[in-house]
PDB file of C-alpha atoms in Angstrom:
ATOM      1  CA  MET A 269       0.021   0.025   0.057  1.00  0.00           C
ATOM      2  CA  SER A 270       3.016   2.351   0.475  1.00  0.00           C
ATOM      3  CA  SER A 271       3.521   2.474  -3.277  1.00  0.00           C
ATOM      4  CA  ALA A 272      -0.142   3.436  -3.763  1.00  0.00           C
ATOM      5  CA  ARG A 273       0.141   6.358  -1.311  1.00  0.00           C
ATOM      6  CA  THR A 274       2.943   7.833  -3.561  1.00  0.00           C
ATOM      7  CA  LEU A 275       0.458   7.941  -6.459  1.00  0.00           C
ATOM      8  CA  VAL A 276      -2.848   8.730  -4.663  1.00  0.00           C
ATOM      9  CA  SER A 277      -3.315  10.722  -1.547  1.00  0.00           C
ATOM     10  CA  PRO A 278      -4.258   8.770   1.658  1.00  0.00           C
ATOM     11  CA  ALA A 279      -7.695  10.632   1.884  1.00  0.00           C
ATOM     12  CA  VAL A 280      -8.630   9.269  -1.635  1.00  0.00           C
ATOM     13  CA  LEU A 281      -7.624   5.717  -0.771  1.00  0.00           C
ATOM     14  CA  ALA A 282      -9.588   5.840   2.480  1.00  0.00           C
ATOM     15  CA  ARG A 283     -12.736   6.111   0.474  1.00  0.00           C
ATOM     16  CA  PRO A 284     -14.103   2.909  -0.891  1.00  0.00           C
ATOM     17  CA  ARG A 285     -14.831   4.463  -4.321  1.00  0.00           C
ATOM     18  CA  GLY A 286     -11.242   5.952  -4.571  1.00  0.00           C
ATOM     19  CA  ARG A 287      -9.754   2.627  -3.539  1.00  0.00           C
ATOM     20  CA  ALA A 288     -11.888   0.773  -6.094  1.00  0.00           C
ATOM     21  CA  VAL A 289     -10.901   3.205  -8.900  1.00  0.00           C
ATOM     22  CA  TYR A 290      -7.175   2.898  -8.064  1.00  0.00           C
ATOM     23  CA  TRP A 291      -7.154  -0.838  -7.946  1.00  0.00           C
ATOM     24  CA  THR A 292      -9.180  -1.064 -11.112  1.00  0.00           C
ATOM     25  CA  VAL A 293      -6.675   1.219 -12.962  1.00  0.00           C
ATOM     26  CA  PHE A 294      -3.664  -0.604 -11.469  1.00  0.00           C
ATOM     27  CA  THR A 295      -5.102  -3.995 -12.433  1.00  0.00           C
ATOM     28  CA  GLY A 296      -5.902  -2.831 -15.941  1.00  0.00           C
ATOM     29  CA  THR A 297      -2.625  -1.395 -16.566  1.00  0.00           C
ATOM     30  CA  VAL A 298      -0.746  -4.488 -15.393  1.00  0.00           C
ATOM     31  CA  LEU A 299      -2.989  -6.697 -17.551  1.00  0.00           C
ATOM     32  CA  LEU A 300      -2.325  -4.533 -20.590  1.00  0.00           C
ATOM     33  CA  PHE A 301       1.397  -4.739 -20.221  1.00  0.00           C
ATOM     34  CA  ALA A 302       1.190  -8.490 -19.608  1.00  0.00           C
ATOM     35  CA  LEU A 303      -0.913  -8.905 -22.615  1.00  0.00           C
ATOM     36  CA  ALA A 304       1.478  -6.793 -24.704  1.00  0.00           C
ATOM     37  CA  PHE A 305       4.362  -9.117 -23.802  1.00  0.00           C
ATOM     38  CA  LEU A 306       2.546 -12.436 -23.721  1.00  0.00           C
ATOM     39  CA  PHE A 307       0.509 -12.209 -26.774  1.00  0.00           C
ATOM     40  CA  PRO A 308       3.303 -12.474 -29.161  1.00  0.00           C
ATOM     41  CA  VAL A 309       4.428 -15.523 -27.515  1.00  0.00           C
ATOM     42  CA  TYR A 310       1.008 -17.011 -27.666  1.00  0.00           C
ATOM     43  CA  TRP A 311       0.585 -16.053 -31.330  1.00  0.00           C
ATOM     44  CA  MET A 312       3.938 -17.930 -32.157  1.00  0.00           C
ATOM     45  CA  VAL A 313       3.140 -21.078 -30.162  1.00  0.00           C
ATOM     46  CA  THR A 314      -0.281 -21.466 -31.564  1.00  0.00           C
ATOM     47  CA  GLY A 315       0.798 -20.539 -35.121  1.00  0.00           C
ATOM     48  CA  ALA A 316       2.849 -23.751 -35.227  1.00  0.00           C
ATOM     49  CA  LEU A 317      -0.249 -25.615 -34.303  1.00  0.00           C
ATOM     50  CA  LYS A 318      -2.351 -24.451 -37.152  1.00  0.00           C
ATOM     51  CA  PRO A 319      -2.425 -25.923 -40.790  1.00  0.00           C
ATOM     52  CA  PRO A 320      -0.470 -23.988 -43.260  1.00  0.00           C
ATOM     53  CA  ASP A 321      -3.654 -22.539 -44.959  1.00  0.00           C
ATOM     54  CA  GLU A 322      -5.035 -21.298 -41.622  1.00  0.00           C
ATOM     55  CA  VAL A 323      -1.798 -19.478 -40.707  1.00  0.00           C
ATOM     56  CA  ALA A 324      -2.007 -17.575 -44.027  1.00  0.00           C
ATOM     57  CA  ARG A 325      -5.635 -16.829 -43.697  1.00  0.00           C
ATOM     58  CA  THR A 326      -6.904 -13.224 -43.720  1.00  0.00           C
ATOM     59  CA  PRO A 327      -8.261 -12.195 -41.143  1.00  0.00           C
ATOM     60  CA  PRO A 328      -6.236 -14.636 -38.929  1.00  0.00           C
ATOM     61  CA  THR A 329      -7.795 -16.933 -36.351  1.00  0.00           C
ATOM     62  CA  LEU A 330      -7.128 -16.315 -32.711  1.00  0.00           C
ATOM     63  CA  VAL A 331      -7.523 -19.893 -31.683  1.00  0.00           C
ATOM     64  CA  PRO A 332      -6.539 -22.748 -34.097  1.00  0.00           C
ATOM     65  CA  GLU A 333      -9.558 -24.294 -35.706  1.00  0.00           C
ATOM     66  CA  LYS A 334      -7.648 -27.535 -36.310  1.00  0.00           C
ATOM     67  CA  TRP A 335      -4.963 -28.412 -33.648  1.00  0.00           C
ATOM     68  CA  ARG A 336      -1.952 -30.171 -35.254  1.00  0.00           C
ATOM     69  CA  THR A 337       1.293 -30.917 -33.439  1.00  0.00           C
ATOM     70  CA  SER A 338       3.047 -32.198 -36.521  1.00  0.00           C
ATOM     71  CA  GLY A 339       4.528 -28.743 -37.032  1.00  0.00           C
ATOM     72  CA  TYR A 340       6.803 -29.376 -34.160  1.00  0.00           C
ATOM     73  CA  THR A 341       7.721 -32.886 -34.829  1.00  0.00           C
ATOM     74  CA  ASP A 342       8.437 -31.876 -38.443  1.00  0.00           C
ATOM     75  CA  ALA A 343      10.659 -29.059 -37.369  1.00  0.00           C
ATOM     76  CA  TRP A 344      12.557 -31.267 -34.993  1.00  0.00           C
ATOM     77  CA  GLU A 345      13.354 -33.741 -37.837  1.00  0.00           C
ATOM     78  CA  LEU A 346      13.476 -31.587 -41.122  1.00  0.00           C
ATOM     79  CA  MET A 347      15.460 -28.764 -39.792  1.00  0.00           C
ATOM     80  CA  GLN A 348      17.902 -31.038 -37.739  1.00  0.00           C
ATOM     81  CA  LEU A 349      17.270 -29.053 -34.563  1.00  0.00           C
ATOM     82  CA  PRO A 350      19.049 -31.424 -32.180  1.00  0.00           C
ATOM     83  CA  THR A 351      22.301 -30.860 -34.119  1.00  0.00           C
ATOM     84  CA  HIS A 352      22.122 -27.174 -34.279  1.00  0.00           C
ATOM     85  CA  LEU A 353      20.877 -26.753 -30.715  1.00  0.00           C
ATOM     86  CA  TRP A 354      23.922 -28.777 -29.477  1.00  0.00           C
ATOM     87  CA  ASN A 355      26.160 -26.593 -31.547  1.00  0.00           C
ATOM     88  CA  THR A 356      24.694 -23.566 -29.997  1.00  0.00           C
ATOM     89  CA  VAL A 357      25.114 -25.039 -26.496  1.00  0.00           C
ATOM     90  CA  VAL A 358      28.738 -25.793 -27.173  1.00  0.00           C
ATOM     91  CA  GLN A 359      29.485 -22.359 -28.506  1.00  0.00           C
ATOM     92  CA  ALA A 360      27.508 -20.488 -25.776  1.00  0.00           C
ATOM     93  CA  ALA A 361      28.999 -22.732 -22.896  1.00  0.00           C
ATOM     94  CA  GLY A 362      32.620 -22.116 -24.312  1.00  0.00           C
ATOM     95  CA  ALA A 363      32.205 -18.426 -24.624  1.00  0.00           C
ATOM     96  CA  TRP A 364      30.681 -18.204 -21.148  1.00  0.00           C
ATOM     97  CA  ILE A 365      33.474 -20.131 -19.445  1.00  0.00           C
ATOM     98  CA  PHE A 366      36.212 -18.118 -21.235  1.00  0.00           C
ATOM     99  CA  GLN A 367      34.516 -14.782 -20.519  1.00  0.00           C
ATOM    100  CA  LEU A 368      33.865 -15.565 -16.963  1.00  0.00           C
ATOM    101  CA  VAL A 369      37.364 -16.610 -16.204  1.00  0.00           C
ATOM    102  CA  LEU A 370      39.351 -14.007 -18.036  1.00  0.00           C
ATOM    103  CA  CYS A 371      36.857 -11.125 -17.483  1.00  0.00           C
ATOM    104  CA  THR A 372      36.896 -11.953 -13.678  1.00  0.00           C
ATOM    105  CA  ALA A 373      40.577 -12.145 -13.682  1.00  0.00           C
ATOM    106  CA  ALA A 374      41.069  -8.821 -15.279  1.00  0.00           C
ATOM    107  CA  ALA A 375      38.356  -7.035 -13.330  1.00  0.00           C
ATOM    108  CA  TYR A 376      39.986  -8.391 -10.175  1.00  0.00           C
ATOM    109  CA  ALA A 377      43.461  -7.105 -11.197  1.00  0.00           C
ATOM    110  CA  LEU A 378      42.166  -3.624 -12.125  1.00  0.00           C
ATOM    111  CA  SER A 379      40.073  -3.436  -9.028  1.00  0.00           C
ATOM    112  CA  LYS A 380      42.159  -4.867  -6.226  1.00  0.00           C
ATOM    113  CA  LEU A 381      45.789  -5.194  -7.545  1.00  0.00           C
ATOM    114  CA  LYS A 382      46.160  -1.797  -8.863  1.00  0.00           C
ATOM    115  CA  PRO A 383      48.563  -2.344 -11.720  1.00  0.00           C
ATOM    116  CA  VAL A 384      50.648   0.288 -13.123  1.00  0.00           C
ATOM    117  CA  PHE A 385      48.824   2.360 -15.736  1.00  0.00           C
ATOM    118  CA  GLY A 386      45.548   0.528 -14.550  1.00  0.00           C
ATOM    119  CA  LYS A 387      43.342   3.602 -15.261  1.00  0.00           C
ATOM    120  CA  VAL A 388      44.840   3.979 -18.636  1.00  0.00           C
ATOM    121  CA  ILE A 389      44.218   0.334 -19.393  1.00  0.00           C
ATOM    122  CA  LEU A 390      40.696   0.589 -18.229  1.00  0.00           C
ATOM    123  CA  GLY A 391      40.095   3.712 -20.181  1.00  0.00           C
ATOM    124  CA  GLY A 392      41.258   2.027 -23.274  1.00  0.00           C
ATOM    125  CA  ILE A 393      39.004  -1.038 -22.633  1.00  0.00           C
ATOM    126  CA  LEU A 394      36.062   1.268 -22.133  1.00  0.00           C
ATOM    127  CA  ALA A 395      36.923   3.225 -25.277  1.00  0.00           C
ATOM    128  CA  THR A 396      36.101   0.117 -27.329  1.00  0.00           C
ATOM    129  CA  LEU A 397      32.413   0.456 -26.231  1.00  0.00           C
ATOM    130  CA  MET A 398      32.181   3.601 -28.446  1.00  0.00           C
ATOM    131  CA  VAL A 399      33.384   1.574 -31.550  1.00  0.00           C
ATOM    132  CA  PRO A 400      30.442   0.227 -33.570  1.00  0.00           C
ATOM    133  CA  THR A 401      30.194  -3.564 -33.592  1.00  0.00           C
ATOM    134  CA  GLN A 402      29.996  -3.606 -37.281  1.00  0.00           C
ATOM    135  CA  ALA A 403      33.325  -1.869 -37.625  1.00  0.00           C
ATOM    136  CA  LEU A 404      34.879  -4.722 -35.942  1.00  0.00           C
ATOM    137  CA  VAL A 405      33.504  -7.520 -38.148  1.00  0.00           C
ATOM    138  CA  VAL A 406      35.996  -7.420 -40.786  1.00  0.00           C
ATOM    139  CA  PRO A 407      39.209  -7.195 -38.720  1.00  0.00           C
ATOM    140  CA  LYS A 408      37.794 -10.031 -36.509  1.00  0.00           C
ATOM    141  CA  TYR A 409      36.998 -12.170 -39.520  1.00  0.00           C
ATOM    142  CA  LEU A 410      40.548 -11.679 -41.048  1.00  0.00           C
ATOM    143  CA  THR A 411      42.016 -12.442 -37.768  1.00  0.00           C
ATOM    144  CA  VAL A 412      40.136 -15.639 -37.263  1.00  0.00           C
ATOM    145  CA  ALA A 413      40.833 -16.681 -40.928  1.00  0.00           C
ATOM    146  CA  ASP A 414      44.549 -16.110 -40.508  1.00  0.00           C
ATOM    147  CA  LEU A 415      44.626 -18.212 -37.451  1.00  0.00           C
ATOM    148  CA  GLY A 416      42.732 -21.117 -39.210  1.00  0.00           C
ATOM    149  CA  LEU A 417      39.776 -20.992 -36.823  1.00  0.00           C
ATOM    150  CA  LEU A 418      37.044 -20.857 -39.369  1.00  0.00           C
ATOM    151  CA  ASN A 419      34.302 -23.602 -38.799  1.00  0.00           C
ATOM    152  CA  ASP A 420      35.844 -23.955 -35.191  1.00  0.00           C
ATOM    153  CA  PRO A 421      34.049 -23.075 -31.899  1.00  0.00           C
ATOM    154  CA  LEU A 422      37.158 -21.112 -30.884  1.00  0.00           C
ATOM    155  CA  ALA A 423      36.173 -18.527 -33.385  1.00  0.00           C
ATOM    156  CA  ILE A 424      33.095 -17.820 -31.202  1.00  0.00           C
ATOM    157  CA  TRP A 425      34.840 -18.319 -27.874  1.00  0.00           C
ATOM    158  CA  LEU A 426      37.840 -15.999 -28.208  1.00  0.00           C
ATOM    159  CA  PRO A 427      36.178 -12.785 -29.612  1.00  0.00           C
ATOM    160  CA  ALA A 428      33.593 -13.277 -26.793  1.00  0.00           C
ATOM    161  CA  VAL A 429      36.302 -12.770 -24.178  1.00  0.00           C
ATOM    162  CA  ALA A 430      36.786  -9.172 -25.259  1.00  0.00           C
ATOM    163  CA  ASN A 431      33.518  -7.882 -23.597  1.00  0.00           C
ATOM    164  CA  ALA A 432      34.382  -4.385 -22.058  1.00  0.00           C
ATOM    165  CA  PHE A 433      30.823  -3.976 -20.684  1.00  0.00           C
ATOM    166  CA  ASN A 434      30.902  -7.186 -18.599  1.00  0.00           C
ATOM    167  CA  LEU A 435      34.474  -6.500 -17.424  1.00  0.00           C
ATOM    168  CA  TYR A 436      33.457  -3.060 -16.241  1.00  0.00           C
ATOM    169  CA  LEU A 437      30.384  -4.528 -14.562  1.00  0.00           C
ATOM    170  CA  LEU A 438      32.574  -6.925 -12.613  1.00  0.00           C
ATOM    171  CA  LYS A 439      35.142  -4.298 -11.681  1.00  0.00           C
ATOM    172  CA  ARG A 440      32.443  -1.876 -10.338  1.00  0.00           C
ATOM    173  CA  PHE A 441      31.176  -4.733  -8.140  1.00  0.00           C
ATOM    174  CA  PHE A 442      34.590  -5.641  -6.942  1.00  0.00           C
ATOM    175  CA  ASP A 443      35.233  -1.970  -6.107  1.00  0.00           C
ATOM    176  CA  GLN A 444      32.389  -2.147  -3.508  1.00  0.00           C
ATOM    177  CA  ILE A 445      33.935  -5.123  -1.570  1.00  0.00           C
ATOM    178  CA  PRO A 446      35.401  -3.778   1.641  1.00  0.00           C
ATOM    179  CA  ARG A 447      39.237  -3.623   1.610  1.00  0.00           C
ATOM    180  CA  ASP A 448      39.145  -4.644   5.243  1.00  0.00           C
ATOM    181  CA  VAL A 449      37.670  -8.021   4.512  1.00  0.00           C
ATOM    182  CA  LEU A 450      40.570  -8.719   1.960  1.00  0.00           C
ATOM    183  CA  GLU A 451      43.237  -7.448   4.238  1.00  0.00           C
ATOM    184  CA  ALA A 452      42.001  -9.696   6.925  1.00  0.00           C
ATOM    185  CA  ALA A 453      42.473 -12.698   4.660  1.00  0.00           C
ATOM    186  CA  GLU A 454      45.795 -11.523   3.593  1.00  0.00           C
ATOM    187  CA  ILE A 455      46.871 -11.366   7.402  1.00  0.00           C
ATOM    188  CA  ASP A 456      45.656 -14.985   7.804  1.00  0.00           C
ATOM    189  CA  GLY A 457      48.169 -16.097   5.061  1.00  0.00           C
ATOM    190  CA  ALA A 458      45.988 -16.049   2.047  1.00  0.00           C
ATOM    191  CA  GLY A 459      47.502 -15.153  -1.524  1.00  0.00           C
ATOM    192  CA  LYS A 460      46.121 -13.084  -4.061  1.00  0.00           C
ATOM    193  CA  LEU A 461      44.498 -16.002  -5.898  1.00  0.00           C
ATOM    194  CA  ARG A 462      43.183 -17.543  -2.540  1.00  0.00           C
ATOM    195  CA  VAL A 463      41.572 -14.171  -1.792  1.00  0.00           C
ATOM    196  CA  LEU A 464      39.917 -14.199  -5.210  1.00  0.00           C
ATOM    197  CA  TRP A 465      38.738 -17.730  -4.937  1.00  0.00           C
ATOM    198  CA  SER A 466      37.662 -17.844  -1.363  1.00  0.00           C
ATOM    199  CA  ILE A 467      36.588 -14.340  -0.596  1.00  0.00           C
ATOM    200  CA  VAL A 468      35.710 -12.159  -3.814  1.00  0.00           C
ATOM    201  CA  LEU A 469      33.959 -14.924  -5.865  1.00  0.00           C
ATOM    202  CA  PRO A 470      31.402 -16.110  -3.233  1.00  0.00           C
ATOM    203  CA  MET A 471      30.684 -12.400  -2.464  1.00  0.00           C
ATOM    204  CA  SER A 472      30.123 -11.690  -6.124  1.00  0.00           C
ATOM    205  CA  ARG A 473      27.623 -14.370  -6.977  1.00  0.00           C
ATOM    206  CA  PRO A 474      24.813 -11.925  -7.955  1.00  0.00           C
ATOM    207  CA  VAL A 475      27.010 -10.035 -10.456  1.00  0.00           C
ATOM    208  CA  LEU A 476      28.559 -13.301 -11.803  1.00  0.00           C
ATOM    209  CA  GLY A 477      24.935 -14.502 -12.439  1.00  0.00           C
ATOM    210  CA  VAL A 478      24.152 -11.347 -14.433  1.00  0.00           C
ATOM    211  CA  VAL A 479      27.435 -11.547 -16.474  1.00  0.00           C
ATOM    212  CA  SER A 480      26.701 -15.125 -17.174  1.00  0.00           C
ATOM    213  CA  ILE A 481      23.250 -14.490 -18.502  1.00  0.00           C
ATOM    214  CA  PHE A 482      24.550 -11.693 -20.680  1.00  0.00           C
ATOM    215  CA  ALA A 483      27.285 -13.863 -22.150  1.00  0.00           C
ATOM    216  CA  LEU A 484      25.030 -16.796 -22.825  1.00  0.00           C
ATOM    217  CA  VAL A 485      22.299 -14.676 -24.392  1.00  0.00           C
ATOM    218  CA  ALA A 486      24.778 -12.688 -26.580  1.00  0.00           C
ATOM    219  CA  VAL A 487      25.984 -15.941 -28.151  1.00  0.00           C
ATOM    220  CA  TRP A 488      22.622 -17.651 -28.471  1.00  0.00           C
ATOM    221  CA  GLN A 489      20.934 -14.693 -30.378  1.00  0.00           C
ATOM    222  CA  ASP A 490      23.948 -13.690 -32.507  1.00  0.00           C
ATOM    223  CA  PHE A 491      23.430 -14.146 -36.210  1.00  0.00           C
ATOM    224  CA  LEU A 492      26.009 -12.260 -38.335  1.00  0.00           C
ATOM    225  CA  TRP A 493      29.228 -13.512 -36.729  1.00  0.00           C
ATOM    226  CA  PRO A 494      28.320 -17.217 -36.738  1.00  0.00           C
ATOM    227  CA  LEU A 495      27.009 -16.789 -40.340  1.00  0.00           C
ATOM    228  CA  MET A 496      30.487 -15.541 -41.419  1.00  0.00           C
ATOM    229  CA  VAL A 497      32.742 -18.060 -39.537  1.00  0.00           C
ATOM    230  CA  PHE A 498      30.611 -21.201 -40.081  1.00  0.00           C
ATOM    231  CA  SER A 499      30.288 -22.204 -43.702  1.00  0.00           C
ATOM    232  CA  ASP A 500      29.835 -25.781 -42.785  1.00  0.00           C
ATOM    233  CA  THR A 501      26.024 -26.268 -42.317  1.00  0.00           C
ATOM    234  CA  GLY A 502      26.496 -29.133 -39.845  1.00  0.00           C
ATOM    235  CA  LYS A 503      28.374 -26.745 -37.310  1.00  0.00           C
ATOM    236  CA  GLN A 504      26.104 -23.769 -37.619  1.00  0.00           C
ATOM    237  CA  PRO A 505      24.212 -22.660 -34.404  1.00  0.00           C
ATOM    238  CA  ILE A 506      20.353 -22.552 -34.394  1.00  0.00           C
ATOM    239  CA  SER A 507      20.081 -18.731 -35.118  1.00  0.00           C
ATOM    240  CA  VAL A 508      21.896 -19.320 -38.558  1.00  0.00           C
ATOM    241  CA  ALA A 509      20.343 -22.675 -39.308  1.00  0.00           C
ATOM    242  CA  LEU A 510      16.834 -21.321 -38.994  1.00  0.00           C
ATOM    243  CA  VAL A 511      17.563 -18.922 -41.939  1.00  0.00           C
ATOM    244  CA  GLN A 512      19.723 -21.304 -44.024  1.00  0.00           C
ATOM    245  CA  LEU A 513      17.288 -24.184 -43.795  1.00  0.00           C
ATOM    246  CA  SER A 514      14.153 -22.233 -44.135  1.00  0.00           C
ATOM    247  CA  GLN A 515      13.943 -22.538 -47.903  1.00  0.00           C
ATOM    248  CA  ASN A 516      11.063 -24.863 -49.090  1.00  0.00           C
ATOM    249  CA  ILE A 517       9.982 -25.320 -45.451  1.00  0.00           C
ATOM    250  CA  PRO A 518       6.279 -24.817 -44.479  1.00  0.00           C
ATOM    251  CA  LEU A 519       5.642 -21.639 -42.451  1.00  0.00           C
ATOM    252  CA  THR A 520       4.098 -23.707 -39.623  1.00  0.00           C
ATOM    253  CA  VAL A 521       7.335 -25.775 -39.469  1.00  0.00           C
ATOM    254  CA  LEU A 522       9.490 -22.705 -39.422  1.00  0.00           C
ATOM    255  CA  ILE A 523       7.248 -21.093 -36.628  1.00  0.00           C
ATOM    256  CA  ALA A 524       7.613 -24.382 -34.685  1.00  0.00           C
ATOM    257  CA  ALA A 525      11.431 -24.268 -35.062  1.00  0.00           C
ATOM    258  CA  MET A 526      11.465 -20.715 -33.730  1.00  0.00           C
ATOM    259  CA  VAL A 527       9.426 -21.684 -30.703  1.00  0.00           C
ATOM    260  CA  ILE A 528      11.762 -24.609 -29.827  1.00  0.00           C
ATOM    261  CA  ALA A 529      14.832 -22.464 -30.302  1.00  0.00           C
ATOM    262  CA  SER A 530      13.504 -19.793 -27.836  1.00  0.00           C
ATOM    263  CA  ILE A 531      12.640 -22.367 -25.083  1.00  0.00           C
ATOM    264  CA  PRO A 532      16.093 -22.700 -23.559  1.00  0.00           C
ATOM    265  CA  MET A 533      16.502 -18.890 -23.140  1.00  0.00           C
ATOM    266  CA  VAL A 534      13.146 -18.396 -21.734  1.00  0.00           C
ATOM    267  CA  ALA A 535      13.638 -21.209 -19.280  1.00  0.00           C
ATOM    268  CA  MET A 536      17.068 -19.976 -18.350  1.00  0.00           C
ATOM    269  CA  PHE A 537      15.495 -16.509 -17.436  1.00  0.00           C
ATOM    270  CA  LEU A 538      12.544 -18.077 -15.510  1.00  0.00           C
ATOM    271  CA  VAL A 539      15.020 -20.223 -13.453  1.00  0.00           C
ATOM    272  CA  PHE A 540      17.609 -17.479 -12.774  1.00  0.00           C
ATOM    273  CA  GLN A 541      15.462 -14.313 -12.741  1.00  0.00           C
ATOM    274  CA  ARG A 542      15.997 -13.743  -8.992  1.00  0.00           C
ATOM    275  CA  HIS A 543      19.847 -13.736  -9.538  1.00  0.00           C
ATOM    276  CA  ILE A 544      19.305 -11.396 -12.506  1.00  0.00           C
ATOM    277  CA  ILE A 545      17.326  -8.905 -10.435  1.00  0.00           C
ATOM    278  CA  ALA A 546      19.727  -9.273  -7.408  1.00  0.00           C
ATOM    279  CA  GLY A 547      22.854  -8.598  -9.637  1.00  0.00           C
ATOM    280  CA  ILE A 548      21.390  -5.544 -11.332  1.00  0.00           C
ATOM    281  CA  SER A 549      20.126  -3.985  -8.288  1.00  0.00           C
ATOM    282  CA  ALA A 550      23.186  -4.954  -5.987  1.00  0.00           C
ATOM    283  CA  GLY A 551      24.267  -1.557  -4.778  1.00  0.00           C
ATOM    284  CA  SER A 552      26.091  -2.708  -1.700  1.00  0.00           C
ATOM    285  CA  THR A 553      28.068  -5.815  -0.599  1.00  0.00           C
ATOM    286  CA  LYS A 554      26.844  -8.053   2.191  1.00  0.00           C
ATOM    287  CA  GLY A 555      29.176 -10.137   4.192  1.00  0.00           C
TER     288      GLY A 555
END
C-alpha cells in the first residue's frame, strides 16, 4: 500500500470508491502490459499448431480451428534441430566459461591489485564500447581466418572474451567489496589467488549471475558473426540454421522451429530471474 500512497493521497484511498478506482486502473494497466508481452508468444506457439492454410488466412484466427502438433515434430526432424541446438550449447558454454574466467581475472586485477597504468588500461578498454560492432566484423574475420579458426568453436569463444561491458560491470562490483575483508584474509596468510577464490567470488555471486546471462544470451541470439565463420552447415548454431534451412519449409514448421529455439533462453530466464534482479540491483556488498 505504500507504493499506492505515493500515487494517490491517503484521503482518496480511505474512501471505498477511490480505492476501487485505484485498484481497477492498476489491475488494468498490469494486464495490458502482460498482454503486450505475452500475446506475441501465444501467437507464435499457436501459429505452429495451425495448418498452413489457416496460418496464411486473412483475417487470422485467434484460436486454431484444427490443432496439429506435426509442425513441431517436422521441425525437429526436417531442420535437424538437435544438431544445431547442440552446436549452440557448445558455442555458448565455451564463450561463457572463457568470458567468466578471463573477465573476472582482469576485473579483479584492475580493481584490487592496482597495476601500473591501470586507469589507462581501463580507459582503453571502455573506449572500445564507443566503436560500432559492425566496424569490428572485418578485422575479426581476417584475424580468425589467418589463425585457421573458421568452422571452429574457438572463432566464437575467443572474440567473446573481449567484452568491455561485462568486465566493467565486474570491476564496479569488486570496487564495492570492503578492503578490510581482503586485508583480514591476507593477514591470515591467503595469497592473491586464494583471496579471489575464497573471498571475492563467493561475495560476487549476484553479478556473476548477471554476467553469465549476458554472455549466454549474446552468443545464443547472435546471427551475423556465426554466419560468417561457419560455412559448414553441420556446425552452424540454431540462429543461422533457421535462416539457412528455411527454404522450401512450410511456414508452420518454421514457426515451430523458432518456438523450440526460444525455449532454452526463456527457461533460463525463469530459473535465474532472482539472480538477475539481485545482480542488477546490487548496490552494496553484504558479508
